[in-house]
Amino acid sequence: QNSKALAMSNNRNELNDQATDGDSYDPSAPPLDLRVIDAVERCPNRTIRPARLSADLGISVDDACSELCGLLSAVGGGEGGASFTFEEVGSSDNDDSTDKVAGAEKSSSTTMTMVFTFPPDFKRRALRKRRTEDVKSVLMSTLHISFKVLKVLVAFGLVVSLAILTIAALATMVAALIALSRGGVSREHSSGLSRRMRSMFYTLRQLLWC
């Protein structure tokens, strides 16, 4: 019994490894949403359960349910739209009670599952929604990049303006110093020029600190 259990465990491990290799990402495969649309198209009356989609695409049942809910949202509900219902699914198991009792005891249980139904033109609606979302994504990306470029241009403009203002202030101060050093300027004019130079120097220092 131990050797049989070990052999069964090895077989399960090999099957898991094969499933993992099969589920590896294929860059040439179409996007998942397009594969979901194709899977729904292959179903009779475009009615599908998450378990069926999970088996077709090799994804979990929860992911399949999320993809179908997303497709339903893209197609839209209401009259003539997509819809879903809850359905009870039963399962039965045959168990041997004891060696003394012949036959098997049949136990059944029911679980609730979602059943999605899509209209005949669901593919056109879904692709239109997909194109709209792609356009919105491109526009938002373009606006984001444009805002960053605008911030860089504004910052560069401020730096250039500050550099020009600094050069002009320095040139004015040098010209004023040359005029004072040559003399021939009245005391009142000299004091007024000194005050303007100090004010300009203070303003320039504040700008540089900012």
Coordinates of C-alpha atoms in Angstrom, one line a residue:
Q1 CA 0.0 0.0 0.0
N2 CA 2.8 2.4 0.8
S3 CA 4.5 1.7 -2.5
K4 CA 1.2 2.2 -4.3
A5 CA 0.6 5.5 -2.5
L6 CA 4.2 6.6 -3.4
A7 CA 3.6 5.8 -7.0
M8 CA 0.4 7.7 -7.1
S9 CA 2.1 10.7 -5.5
N10 CA 4.8 10.6 -8.1
N11 CA 2.3 10.5 -10.9
R12 CA 0.5 13.5 -9.4
N13 CA 3.7 15.4 -9.2
E14 CA 4.5 14.6 -12.9
L15 CA 1.0 15.8 -13.9
N16 CA 1.5 19.0 -11.9
D17 CA 4.8 19.6 -13.6
Q18 CA 3.2 19.0 -17.0
A19 CA 0.4 21.4 -16.2
T20 CA 2.9 24.0 -15.0
D21 CA 4.8 23.7 -18.3
G22 CA 1.6 24.0 -20.3
D23 CA 0.5 27.1 -18.4
S24 CA 3.8 28.9 -19.2
Y25 CA 3.4 32.3 -20.7
D26 CA 3.3 32.4 -24.4
P27 CA 4.1 35.9 -25.8
S28 CA 2.6 34.9 -29.2
A29 CA -0.8 34.1 -27.7
P30 CA -3.6 36.6 -28.1
P31 CA -4.7 38.7 -25.0
L32 CA -6.8 37.0 -22.4
D33 CA -9.9 39.0 -23.1
L34 CA -9.9 38.0 -26.7
R35 CA -9.5 34.4 -25.8
V36 CA -12.4 34.7 -23.4
I37 CA -14.5 36.1 -26.3
D38 CA -13.5 33.2 -28.5
A39 CA -14.4 30.7 -25.8
V40 CA -17.8 32.2 -25.4
E41 CA -18.4 32.1 -29.1
R42 CA -17.7 28.4 -29.2
C43 CA -20.3 27.7 -26.5
P44 CA -23.9 26.8 -27.5
N45 CA -26.2 29.8 -27.3
R46 CA -23.3 31.7 -26.0
T47 CA -24.0 30.4 -22.5
I48 CA -21.0 29.5 -20.4
R49 CA -20.1 28.7 -16.8
P50 CA -16.8 29.7 -15.1
A51 CA -15.8 26.1 -14.8
R52 CA -16.0 25.6 -18.6
L53 CA -13.9 28.7 -19.2
S54 CA -11.4 27.7 -16.6
A55 CA -11.0 24.3 -18.4
D56 CA -10.7 25.9 -21.8
L57 CA -8.1 28.6 -20.9
G58 CA -6.3 26.9 -18.1
I59 CA -7.0 29.5 -15.5
S60 CA -8.6 29.3 -12.1
V61 CA -12.3 29.3 -11.6
D62 CA -12.2 32.6 -9.7
D63 CA -10.2 34.2 -12.5
A64 CA -12.6 32.8 -15.1
C65 CA -15.5 34.3 -13.1
S66 CA -13.8 37.6 -13.0
E67 CA -13.2 37.6 -16.7
L68 CA -16.8 36.7 -17.5
C69 CA -18.0 39.5 -15.1
G70 CA -15.7 41.9 -16.9
L71 CA -17.1 40.8 -20.3
L72 CA -20.6 41.2 -19.0
S73 CA -19.8 44.7 -17.9
A74 CA -18.3 45.5 -21.3
V75 CA -21.3 44.1 -23.2
G76 CA -23.9 45.7 -21.0
G77 CA -27.0 44.2 -19.5
G78 CA -30.6 45.1 -19.7
E79 CA -33.0 44.2 -22.5
G80 CA -31.0 42.6 -25.4
G81 CA -27.8 42.5 -23.3
A82 CA -25.8 40.0 -21.4
S83 CA -27.2 38.4 -18.2
F84 CA -26.3 35.8 -15.6
T85 CA -28.2 33.5 -13.3
F86 CA -27.4 31.2 -10.4
E87 CA -27.8 27.5 -11.0
E88 CA -27.6 24.5 -8.6
V89 CA -25.1 21.9 -9.7
G90 CA -25.4 18.5 -8.0
S91 CA -22.6 15.9 -7.3
S92 CA -22.9 12.4 -6.1
D93 CA -20.4 10.0 -4.6
N94 CA -20.6 6.2 -4.1
D95 CA -19.1 5.2 -0.7
D96 CA -18.8 1.7 0.8
S97 CA -20.1 1.8 4.3
T98 CA -18.5 -1.5 5.7
D99 CA -17.3 -4.8 4.4
K100 CA -20.4 -6.4 5.9
V101 CA -22.9 -4.3 4.0
A102 CA -23.2 -5.0 0.3
G103 CA -23.7 -2.1 -2.1
A104 CA -22.8 1.6 -1.7
E105 CA -24.3 4.6 0.1
K106 CA -25.0 7.5 -2.3
S107 CA -24.5 11.0 -1.0
S108 CA -25.4 14.0 -3.0
S109 CA -24.7 17.7 -2.5
T110 CA -25.5 20.8 -4.5
T111 CA -23.5 23.9 -5.1
M112 CA -24.4 27.2 -6.6
T113 CA -22.7 28.4 -9.8
M114 CA -23.0 31.3 -12.1
V115 CA -24.3 30.9 -15.7
F116 CA -23.5 33.7 -18.1
T117 CA -25.5 34.3 -21.3
F118 CA -24.4 36.7 -24.0
P119 CA -26.4 38.3 -26.9
P120 CA -25.5 37.5 -30.5
D121 CA -23.7 40.8 -31.0
F122 CA -21.7 40.6 -27.8
K123 CA -18.3 40.4 -29.6
R124 CA -19.0 43.7 -31.5
R125 CA -20.0 45.4 -28.2
A126 CA -17.0 44.0 -26.3
L127 CA -14.5 45.1 -29.0
R128 CA -16.0 48.5 -29.1
K129 CA -15.7 48.8 -25.4
R130 CA -12.1 47.6 -25.6
R131 CA -11.2 50.2 -28.3
T132 CA -12.8 52.9 -26.2
E133 CA -10.7 51.9 -23.1
D134 CA -7.6 51.8 -25.3
V135 CA -8.2 55.3 -26.5
K136 CA -8.8 56.5 -23.0
S137 CA -5.6 54.9 -21.8
V138 CA -3.6 56.5 -24.7
L139 CA -5.1 59.9 -23.9
M140 CA -4.4 59.7 -20.2
S141 CA -0.8 58.6 -20.9
T142 CA -0.4 61.4 -23.4
L143 CA -1.8 64.0 -20.9
H144 CA 0.5 62.6 -18.2
I145 CA 3.6 62.9 -20.4
S146 CA 2.5 66.4 -21.7
F147 CA 2.1 67.6 -18.1
K148 CA 5.6 66.3 -17.2
V149 CA 7.1 68.1 -20.3
L150 CA 5.3 71.3 -19.4
K151 CA 6.7 71.2 -15.9
V152 CA 10.2 70.8 -17.3
L153 CA 9.7 73.6 -19.7
V154 CA 8.3 75.9 -17.0
A155 CA 11.2 75.1 -14.7
F156 CA 13.7 75.6 -17.5
G157 CA 12.1 79.0 -18.3
L158 CA 12.3 80.1 -14.7
V159 CA 16.0 79.2 -14.5
V160 CA 16.7 81.1 -17.8
S161 CA 14.7 84.1 -16.6
L162 CA 16.6 84.1 -13.3
A163 CA 19.9 83.8 -15.0
I164 CA 19.0 86.8 -17.3
L165 CA 17.9 88.8 -14.4
T166 CA 21.1 88.0 -12.4
I167 CA 23.3 89.0 -15.4
A168 CA 21.3 92.3 -15.8
A169 CA 21.6 93.1 -12.1
L170 CA 25.3 92.4 -12.1
A171 CA 25.9 94.6 -15.1
T172 CA 23.9 97.4 -13.6
M173 CA 25.9 97.2 -10.3
V174 CA 29.2 97.1 -12.2
A175 CA 28.1 100.2 -14.2
A176 CA 27.1 102.0 -11.0
L177 CA 30.4 101.2 -9.3
I178 CA 32.3 102.5 -12.3
A179 CA 30.3 105.7 -12.2
L180 CA 30.9 106.2 -8.5
S181 CA 34.6 105.5 -8.8
R182 CA 35.1 108.1 -11.5
G183 CA 33.7 110.8 -9.3
G184 CA 32.0 114.0 -10.6
V185 CA 28.7 112.8 -9.1
S186 CA 26.8 114.8 -6.6
R187 CA 26.4 113.5 -3.0
E188 CA 22.7 113.2 -3.3
H189 CA 22.8 111.3 -6.5
S190 CA 25.6 109.1 -5.1
S191 CA 23.6 108.3 -2.0
G192 CA 20.5 107.5 -4.1
L193 CA 22.5 105.3 -6.4
S194 CA 23.9 103.5 -3.4
R195 CA 20.5 102.9 -2.0
R196 CA 19.3 101.5 -5.3
M197 CA 22.3 99.2 -5.5
R198 CA 21.7 97.9 -2.0
S199 CA 18.0 97.3 -2.8
M200 CA 18.9 95.6 -6.0
F201 CA 21.5 93.5 -4.3
Y202 CA 19.0 92.5 -1.6
T203 CA 16.4 91.6 -4.2
L204 CA 18.9 89.6 -6.2
R205 CA 20.0 87.7 -3.0
Q206 CA 16.4 86.8 -2.2
L207 CA 15.8 85.5 -5.7
L208 CA 18.9 83.4 -5.6
W209 CA 17.9 82.0 -2.2
C210 CA 14.5 81.1 -3.6

